[in-house]
Amino acid sequence: MKLVHLDLKGAAPRVSYLEQVFPLLSQLGASGILVEYEDMFPFKGELEILKSPYAYSEEDIERIQQLAELHKLEVVPLVQTFGHVEFILKHEKYQHLREVERFPNSFNPHIPDTLDLLKSILSQVIEKHRRSTWIHIGADEVFHLGEGMDSKNWMSRNKGDTGTMYLKHIKEVLGFITTQYTGLRALMWDDMLRKISVGALQGERMGTAAVALEARVSAAPVRMAALAGVVPVPGRSPCLGPARTWPPLSYHLKNHLSWLKVMQALPQLAPLRFQGIVLTGWQRYDHYSVLCELLPVGIPSLAVCLQTLVNGGFTEEAKRKVLDALGFQSMQLEQSTCEGRGSFPGAEIYHMVEQVNGHLKESILKALEEESAVKGWFSPYHRKHQFGNPRNMESFGSKVLKLHEDWEGFVRDLRAHLERVYFPDTVEEWMEENVNPYLDQLRDLVRDYQ
């Protein structure tokens, strides 16, 4: 199983774009998609408050599954059940369910309403994914667990620790899934399990879950998963900074090459079975952080990693298949660049984001800060008091006006391409974060010049 992660808590693509992407994922070797809906799911009734204004409709959810089926991709929905629940706990309605009152990150597992709410959320998501044989319950990064008064009291009464408390909640979630949905198997991330003693894990056999191990490769978490009675599914690609907009190709390739070594060593760790891998693409680190790599920008990295797994390494054959599938002439792994037009869905966005990253800030700062005529005859003081010598201003004016015109035209095109793939909130946020901080400086200069 090779699952491609779609993180919809940021930059959720339109279904029309997924229609173009799914055939490519299948061609590159994916066998499924892990869909982290968060607020993009069409929650109903009491849960409707959780929906984004741009949430998918029920018809969209069905269409996504039809498209996946058409291209032989299994759909695995992901519902966070402990941490990373800001999209729920940010609402005043659910504020009383926070582990620590002032932080919206994690559930308080001791309030009965928490499990009741999770049952409602899981039920709505699972009911819309009756074809799926897996559900992912997240369960990673449960920040501040044990810091709330209810948790402190529980640990004191039960002579327990955060590990046993964590396992108790997870077992309740898994118990609900296995009781209500026969045959549905659960996935979860492993980072919280790493903090739990082997003894505690052995005492809490969780046999209904498969654990998706994190990127930091070692045999220790694999052995630990065996002790907990779960099946390891090597998991997610490492995160490299919440504001990163361009994925480093060689870094992610090396991560997957490391996982291949772990897979090859797995027979020595019998009775473990290796079942698959999740290739993650985070659109933002949590509900409140900025957008990071957009899906079209990440596709070359995803293609390299998928073909590496399919071919048992990044062989010449794997490289040729990647280039053919993406429509590139060549790629430089260490520089994280690809040469050629590209023919994959969103290739225009890939190239235009490369231009923004590589040239926008540099060219504008050069015009504003390195042009001596601007610094000498059109300083912030001149602009504030609205005076200047026309002779000197004309020496840089045409150059600045041309730069402004070129970038404005470029940004109009970029916006048009982004709008074909994304909803308005994503387009606006990406422009505000990555384009406007620099282009606005140029716009202000041109306005004052005119």
Coordinates of C-alpha atoms in Angstrom, one line a residue:
M1 CA 0.0 0.0 0.0
K2 CA 1.4 3.3 -1.1
L3 CA -0.8 6.1 0.2
V4 CA -0.5 9.7 -1.0
H5 CA -1.6 12.1 1.7
L6 CA -3.9 15.0 0.8
D7 CA -3.8 17.5 3.7
L8 CA -7.0 19.6 3.3
K9 CA -6.5 21.8 6.3
G10 CA -4.7 24.1 3.9
A11 CA -4.9 24.7 0.1
A12 CA -7.6 22.2 -0.5
P13 CA -7.8 21.6 -4.3
R14 CA -11.0 21.8 -6.3
V15 CA -12.4 18.4 -7.3
S16 CA -11.8 19.3 -10.9
Y17 CA -8.0 19.4 -10.2
L18 CA -8.1 16.1 -8.4
E19 CA -9.7 14.7 -11.5
Q20 CA -6.5 15.6 -13.3
V21 CA -4.1 14.5 -10.6
F22 CA -5.5 11.0 -9.7
P23 CA -4.5 9.4 -13.0
L24 CA -1.0 10.7 -12.5
L25 CA -0.8 9.3 -9.0
S26 CA -1.9 5.9 -10.2
Q27 CA 0.6 6.1 -13.1
L28 CA 3.4 6.9 -10.7
G29 CA 2.7 3.9 -8.5
A30 CA 0.3 5.1 -5.8
S31 CA -2.3 2.6 -4.6
G32 CA -4.4 4.9 -2.4
I33 CA -5.0 8.4 -1.0
L34 CA -5.0 9.4 2.7
V35 CA -7.5 12.3 2.9
E36 CA -7.2 14.6 5.9
Y37 CA -10.4 16.5 5.6
E38 CA -10.5 18.6 8.7
D39 CA -12.9 21.5 8.0
M40 CA -13.4 20.5 4.3
F41 CA -15.8 17.7 5.1
P42 CA -19.5 18.5 4.7
F43 CA -20.5 18.0 8.3
K44 CA -24.2 18.1 9.0
G45 CA -26.6 18.9 11.9
E46 CA -24.8 19.7 15.2
L47 CA -21.4 19.5 13.5
E48 CA -22.2 22.0 10.7
I49 CA -20.3 24.7 12.6
L50 CA -17.0 22.8 11.8
K51 CA -17.3 23.3 8.0
S52 CA -15.2 25.8 6.1
P53 CA -17.2 28.1 3.8
Y54 CA -15.5 26.3 0.9
A55 CA -16.1 22.8 2.3
Y56 CA -16.7 20.0 -0.2
S57 CA -20.3 19.0 -0.8
E58 CA -21.6 15.5 -0.3
E59 CA -21.6 15.2 -4.1
D60 CA -17.9 16.2 -4.1
I61 CA -17.0 13.5 -1.6
E62 CA -18.8 10.9 -3.7
R63 CA -17.0 12.2 -6.8
I64 CA -13.6 12.0 -5.2
Q65 CA -14.3 8.3 -4.3
Q66 CA -15.5 7.6 -7.8
L67 CA -12.4 9.2 -9.3
A68 CA -10.2 7.2 -7.0
E69 CA -12.0 3.9 -7.8
L70 CA -11.7 4.7 -11.5
H71 CA -7.9 4.9 -11.1
K72 CA -7.6 2.0 -8.7
L73 CA -6.8 4.2 -5.7
E74 CA -8.1 3.2 -2.2
V75 CA -9.5 6.1 -0.2
V76 CA -8.5 6.3 3.5
P77 CA -10.2 9.1 5.4
L78 CA -8.2 10.7 8.3
V79 CA -10.0 12.0 11.3
Q80 CA -7.9 13.5 14.1
T81 CA -9.1 12.1 17.4
F82 CA -6.8 13.5 20.1
G83 CA -4.4 16.3 19.1
H84 CA -4.4 18.7 16.1
V85 CA -8.1 19.4 16.7
E86 CA -7.9 23.2 16.5
F87 CA -10.6 23.3 13.8
I88 CA -13.0 21.9 16.4
L89 CA -11.8 23.4 19.7
K90 CA -11.4 26.9 18.3
H91 CA -15.2 27.1 18.4
E92 CA -16.8 28.5 21.7
K93 CA -19.3 25.6 21.5
Y94 CA -16.5 23.1 22.1
Q95 CA -14.1 25.1 24.2
H96 CA -15.0 23.1 27.3
L97 CA -13.5 20.0 25.7
R98 CA -9.9 21.4 25.7
E99 CA -7.2 19.7 27.7
V100 CA -5.9 23.2 28.7
E101 CA -8.5 25.9 28.5
R102 CA -6.4 28.5 26.7
F103 CA -5.0 26.1 24.0
P104 CA -7.2 24.7 21.2
N105 CA -4.8 21.9 20.3
S106 CA -5.9 18.8 22.2
F107 CA -9.0 17.1 23.6
N108 CA -9.5 16.5 27.3
P109 CA -10.0 12.7 27.3
H110 CA -11.8 12.7 30.7
I111 CA -15.0 14.5 29.7
P112 CA -17.6 12.1 28.3
D113 CA -18.6 14.8 25.7
T114 CA -15.2 14.3 24.1
L115 CA -15.8 10.7 23.1
D116 CA -19.5 11.5 22.2
L117 CA -18.3 14.2 19.8
L118 CA -15.7 12.0 18.3
K119 CA -18.2 9.3 17.7
S120 CA -20.4 11.8 15.8
I121 CA -17.5 13.0 13.7
L122 CA -16.2 9.5 12.9
S123 CA -19.7 8.3 12.1
Q124 CA -20.4 11.1 9.6
V125 CA -17.0 10.6 7.9
I126 CA -17.2 6.8 7.8
E127 CA -20.8 6.8 6.6
K128 CA -19.7 8.8 3.5
H129 CA -16.8 6.3 2.9
R130 CA -18.5 2.9 3.0
R131 CA -16.1 1.6 0.3
S132 CA -13.1 2.3 2.5
T133 CA -11.5 -0.6 4.4
W134 CA -9.2 1.7 6.5
I135 CA -9.7 4.8 8.7
H136 CA -6.8 6.9 10.0
I137 CA -7.4 8.3 13.5
G138 CA -4.3 10.6 13.6
A139 CA -3.5 10.7 17.3
D140 CA -0.2 12.5 16.9
E141 CA 1.3 15.5 18.7
V142 CA -1.2 15.6 21.6
F143 CA 0.3 18.8 23.0
H144 CA -0.2 19.6 26.7
L145 CA -1.6 16.2 27.5
G146 CA -1.5 15.8 31.3
E147 CA -1.4 19.5 32.0
G148 CA -5.1 20.0 32.6
M149 CA -6.6 19.6 36.1
D150 CA -8.8 16.6 35.0
S151 CA -5.7 14.8 33.8
K152 CA -3.7 15.6 36.9
N153 CA -6.5 14.3 39.1
W154 CA -6.9 11.2 37.0
M155 CA -3.1 10.4 37.1
S156 CA -3.1 10.9 40.9
R157 CA -6.2 8.7 41.5
N158 CA -5.0 5.9 39.1
K159 CA -1.3 6.1 39.8
G160 CA -0.9 6.5 36.1
D161 CA 1.0 8.7 33.7
T162 CA 0.3 10.4 30.4
G163 CA 1.2 7.3 28.5
T164 CA -1.5 5.1 30.1
M165 CA -3.9 8.0 29.8
Y166 CA -3.2 8.3 26.1
L167 CA -3.6 4.6 25.5
K168 CA -6.9 4.6 27.4
H169 CA -8.4 7.2 25.1
I170 CA -7.1 5.6 21.9
K171 CA -8.5 2.2 23.0
E172 CA -11.9 3.9 23.5
V173 CA -11.8 5.4 20.0
L174 CA -10.7 2.1 18.5
G175 CA -13.3 0.2 20.5
F176 CA -16.0 2.4 19.0
I177 CA -14.7 1.8 15.4
T178 CA -14.4 -2.0 15.7
T179 CA -17.8 -2.3 17.5
Q180 CA -19.7 -0.2 15.1
Y181 CA -17.9 -0.9 11.8
T182 CA -17.0 -4.5 11.5
G183 CA -13.9 -5.1 9.3
L184 CA -12.8 -1.5 9.2
R185 CA -9.2 -1.3 10.1
A186 CA -7.5 1.7 11.8
L187 CA -4.3 3.5 11.1
M188 CA -2.5 6.0 13.5
W189 CA 0.7 7.9 13.7
D190 CA 3.4 6.6 16.2
D191 CA 5.0 9.7 17.7
M192 CA 3.1 9.6 21.0
L193 CA 3.7 5.8 21.3
R194 CA 7.4 6.4 21.3
K195 CA 7.1 8.3 24.7
I196 CA 5.4 5.3 26.3
S197 CA 7.3 2.6 28.2
V198 CA 7.5 -0.9 26.7
G199 CA 5.8 -2.3 29.8
A200 CA 2.8 0.0 29.4
L201 CA 2.5 -0.9 25.7
Q202 CA 2.7 -4.6 26.4
G203 CA -0.1 -4.2 29.0
E204 CA -2.4 -2.4 26.5
R205 CA -2.5 -4.7 23.4
M206 CA -4.2 -2.5 20.8
G207 CA -4.4 -5.1 18.0
T208 CA -7.0 -3.2 15.9
A209 CA -4.5 -0.5 14.8
A210 CA -1.7 -0.3 12.3
V211 CA 0.9 2.3 13.4
A212 CA 2.3 4.6 10.7
L213 CA 5.9 5.3 11.9
E214 CA 7.4 8.7 11.6
A215 CA 10.3 9.7 9.3
R216 CA 13.1 9.4 11.8
V217 CA 14.2 5.8 10.9
S218 CA 15.4 3.3 13.4
A219 CA 14.5 -0.2 14.4
A220 CA 13.4 0.9 17.9
P221 CA 9.9 2.2 16.9
V222 CA 9.4 -0.9 14.8
R223 CA 10.1 -3.2 17.8
M224 CA 8.0 -1.0 19.9
A225 CA 5.1 -1.4 17.6
A226 CA 5.4 -5.1 17.7
L227 CA 5.2 -5.0 21.5
A228 CA 2.0 -3.0 21.3
G229 CA 0.5 -5.7 19.1
V230 CA 0.2 -3.4 16.1
V231 CA 1.4 -3.6 12.5
P232 CA 4.0 -1.0 11.3
V233 CA 3.2 1.1 8.3
P234 CA 6.2 3.3 7.7
G235 CA 4.8 6.7 7.6
R236 CA 5.3 10.3 6.9
S237 CA 7.9 12.4 5.2
P238 CA 9.7 14.8 7.5
C239 CA 8.5 18.4 8.0
L240 CA 11.1 21.1 7.2
G241 CA 9.7 24.4 8.4
P242 CA 6.2 25.8 8.5
A243 CA 6.8 28.5 5.9
R244 CA 8.7 26.4 3.4
T245 CA 7.2 26.9 -0.1
W246 CA 9.7 24.7 -2.2
P247 CA 10.4 21.0 -1.4
P248 CA 14.0 19.8 -1.4
L249 CA 14.1 16.8 -3.8
S250 CA 17.2 15.1 -2.5
Y251 CA 16.2 15.4 1.1
H252 CA 12.9 13.6 0.6
L253 CA 14.5 11.0 -1.7
K254 CA 17.1 10.1 1.0
N255 CA 14.3 9.7 3.5
H256 CA 12.6 7.1 1.3
L257 CA 15.9 5.3 0.5
S258 CA 16.3 5.0 4.3
W259 CA 12.8 3.5 4.6
L260 CA 13.7 1.0 1.9
K261 CA 16.6 -0.2 4.1
V262 CA 14.2 -0.6 7.0
M263 CA 11.8 -2.6 4.8
Q264 CA 14.6 -4.9 3.7
A265 CA 15.7 -5.5 7.3
L266 CA 12.1 -6.2 8.5
P267 CA 12.3 -10.0 8.0
Q268 CA 14.8 -10.1 10.8
L269 CA 12.1 -8.6 13.1
A270 CA 9.6 -11.4 12.7
P271 CA 6.6 -11.6 13.3
L272 CA 6.3 -8.0 12.0
R273 CA 4.6 -7.5 8.7
F274 CA 5.2 -4.4 6.6
Q275 CA 2.0 -3.3 5.0
G276 CA 2.7 0.0 3.2
I277 CA 3.9 3.6 3.4
V278 CA 2.3 7.0 3.6
L279 CA 3.9 9.8 1.6
T280 CA 2.8 12.9 3.4
G281 CA 2.4 16.4 1.9
W282 CA 1.6 18.9 4.6
Q283 CA -0.3 22.0 3.4
R284 CA 0.2 23.7 6.8
Y285 CA 1.6 22.5 10.1
D286 CA -1.6 23.1 12.0
H287 CA -4.9 24.9 11.6
Y288 CA -3.3 28.2 12.5
S289 CA 0.0 28.1 10.6
V290 CA 0.8 29.6 7.2
L291 CA 0.5 27.6 4.0
C292 CA 3.6 25.7 3.0
E293 CA 4.3 23.7 -0.3
L294 CA 1.3 23.8 -2.7
L295 CA 0.4 20.4 -4.2
P296 CA 1.5 21.3 -7.8
V297 CA 4.8 22.4 -6.4
G298 CA 5.2 19.1 -4.5
I299 CA 4.3 16.8 -7.4
P300 CA 7.9 16.4 -8.7
S301 CA 9.1 15.4 -5.2
L302 CA 6.1 13.1 -4.8
A303 CA 6.9 11.5 -8.2
V304 CA 10.5 10.9 -7.3
C305 CA 9.6 9.3 -4.0
L306 CA 6.8 7.1 -5.4
Q307 CA 9.0 5.8 -8.2
T308 CA 11.8 5.2 -5.8
L309 CA 9.5 2.9 -3.8
V310 CA 8.2 1.2 -6.9
N311 CA 11.7 0.5 -8.2
G312 CA 13.5 -0.2 -4.9
G313 CA 15.7 2.8 -5.4
F314 CA 16.0 5.9 -7.6
T315 CA 17.4 4.0 -10.5
E316 CA 17.9 5.3 -14.1
E317 CA 14.6 3.6 -15.0
A318 CA 12.8 5.3 -12.1
K319 CA 14.3 8.7 -13.1
R320 CA 13.2 8.2 -16.8
K321 CA 9.7 7.3 -15.7
V322 CA 9.5 10.4 -13.5
L323 CA 10.7 12.7 -16.3
D324 CA 8.3 11.0 -18.9
A325 CA 5.3 11.3 -16.5
L326 CA 6.0 14.9 -15.7
G327 CA 7.1 16.1 -19.1
F328 CA 10.5 17.4 -18.0
Q329 CA 13.8 17.0 -19.8
S330 CA 15.9 16.7 -16.7
M331 CA 16.1 17.3 -13.0
Q332 CA 18.8 18.4 -10.6
L333 CA 18.1 16.7 -7.3
E334 CA 20.6 18.7 -5.2
Q335 CA 19.3 22.0 -6.6
S336 CA 15.6 20.8 -6.4
T337 CA 15.0 22.0 -9.9
C338 CA 13.4 20.5 -13.0
E339 CA 14.2 21.6 -16.6
G340 CA 11.5 21.7 -19.3
R341 CA 8.0 22.9 -19.6
G342 CA 6.3 20.1 -17.7
S343 CA 3.0 18.6 -18.7
F344 CA 1.6 17.5 -15.4
P345 CA -1.5 19.1 -13.8
G346 CA -0.4 22.4 -12.3
A347 CA 3.0 22.6 -14.1
E348 CA 2.4 26.3 -14.7
I349 CA 2.0 26.9 -11.0
Y350 CA 5.1 24.9 -10.3
H351 CA 7.2 27.2 -12.7
M352 CA 5.5 30.4 -11.5
V353 CA 6.1 29.7 -7.8
E354 CA 9.7 29.0 -8.8
Q355 CA 9.8 32.5 -10.3
V356 CA 8.3 34.0 -7.2
N357 CA 10.8 32.2 -4.9
G358 CA 13.8 32.9 -7.1
H359 CA 13.3 36.4 -8.5
L360 CA 10.4 38.4 -7.1
K361 CA 12.0 39.5 -3.8
E362 CA 15.5 39.8 -5.3
S363 CA 14.5 42.0 -8.3
I364 CA 12.3 44.4 -6.2
L365 CA 14.9 44.8 -3.4
K366 CA 17.5 45.5 -6.1
A367 CA 15.4 48.2 -7.6
L368 CA 14.5 49.7 -4.2
E369 CA 17.7 49.4 -2.3
E370 CA 20.6 49.0 -4.8
E371 CA 19.6 51.6 -7.4
S372 CA 21.6 54.6 -6.4
A373 CA 19.3 57.1 -8.1
V374 CA 16.4 55.8 -6.0
K375 CA 18.4 55.9 -2.8
G376 CA 19.8 59.4 -3.5
W377 CA 16.9 61.2 -5.1
F378 CA 13.8 59.3 -4.1
S379 CA 14.4 58.3 -0.5
P380 CA 11.6 57.7 2.0
Y381 CA 12.1 61.3 3.1
H382 CA 11.5 62.6 -0.4
R383 CA 8.4 60.4 -0.8
K384 CA 7.0 61.4 2.6
H385 CA 7.3 65.2 1.8
Q386 CA 6.5 64.7 -1.9
F387 CA 9.4 66.5 -3.6
G388 CA 12.2 65.5 -6.0
N389 CA 14.2 66.5 -9.0
P390 CA 12.5 65.4 -12.2
R391 CA 15.8 65.0 -14.0
N392 CA 17.1 62.5 -11.5
M393 CA 13.7 60.8 -11.1
E394 CA 13.5 60.2 -14.8
S395 CA 16.9 58.4 -14.7
F396 CA 15.3 55.4 -12.8
G397 CA 11.6 55.9 -13.6
S398 CA 11.2 53.9 -16.8
K399 CA 13.2 51.0 -15.3
V400 CA 11.0 50.9 -12.2
L401 CA 7.7 51.3 -14.2
K402 CA 8.7 48.4 -16.5
L403 CA 9.6 46.2 -13.5
H404 CA 6.2 47.0 -12.0
E405 CA 4.3 46.3 -15.2
D406 CA 6.1 43.0 -15.7
W407 CA 5.4 41.7 -12.2
E408 CA 1.8 42.9 -12.2
G409 CA 1.2 41.0 -15.5
F410 CA 3.0 37.9 -14.1
V411 CA 0.9 38.0 -10.9
R412 CA -2.4 38.3 -12.8
D413 CA -1.4 35.1 -14.7
L414 CA -0.4 33.3 -11.5
R415 CA -3.6 34.3 -9.8
A416 CA -5.6 32.9 -12.8
H417 CA -3.8 29.6 -12.6
L418 CA -4.2 29.3 -8.9
E419 CA -7.9 30.1 -9.2
R420 CA -8.4 27.1 -11.5
V421 CA -6.9 24.8 -8.8
Y422 CA -7.9 26.4 -5.5
F423 CA -10.7 28.2 -3.7
P424 CA -10.5 32.0 -3.2
D425 CA -9.3 31.8 0.4
T426 CA -6.2 29.8 -0.6
V427 CA -5.4 32.1 -3.5
E428 CA -5.7 35.2 -1.3
E429 CA -3.7 33.7 1.5
W430 CA -0.9 32.5 -0.7
M431 CA -0.6 35.9 -2.4
E432 CA -0.7 37.8 0.9
E433 CA 2.1 35.6 2.3
N434 CA 4.4 35.2 -0.7
V435 CA 3.8 38.0 -3.2
N436 CA 2.4 41.1 -1.6
P437 CA 5.1 41.7 1.0
Y438 CA 7.4 42.5 -1.8
L439 CA 5.2 43.7 -4.7
D440 CA 3.4 46.1 -2.4
Q441 CA 6.7 47.9 -1.8
L442 CA 7.1 48.3 -5.6
R443 CA 3.5 49.4 -5.9
D444 CA 4.0 52.1 -3.2
L445 CA 7.2 53.3 -4.9
V446 CA 5.4 53.6 -8.3
R447 CA 2.4 55.4 -6.8
D448 CA 4.7 57.9 -5.1
Y449 CA 6.7 58.3 -8.3
Q450 CA 3.6 59.0 -10.4

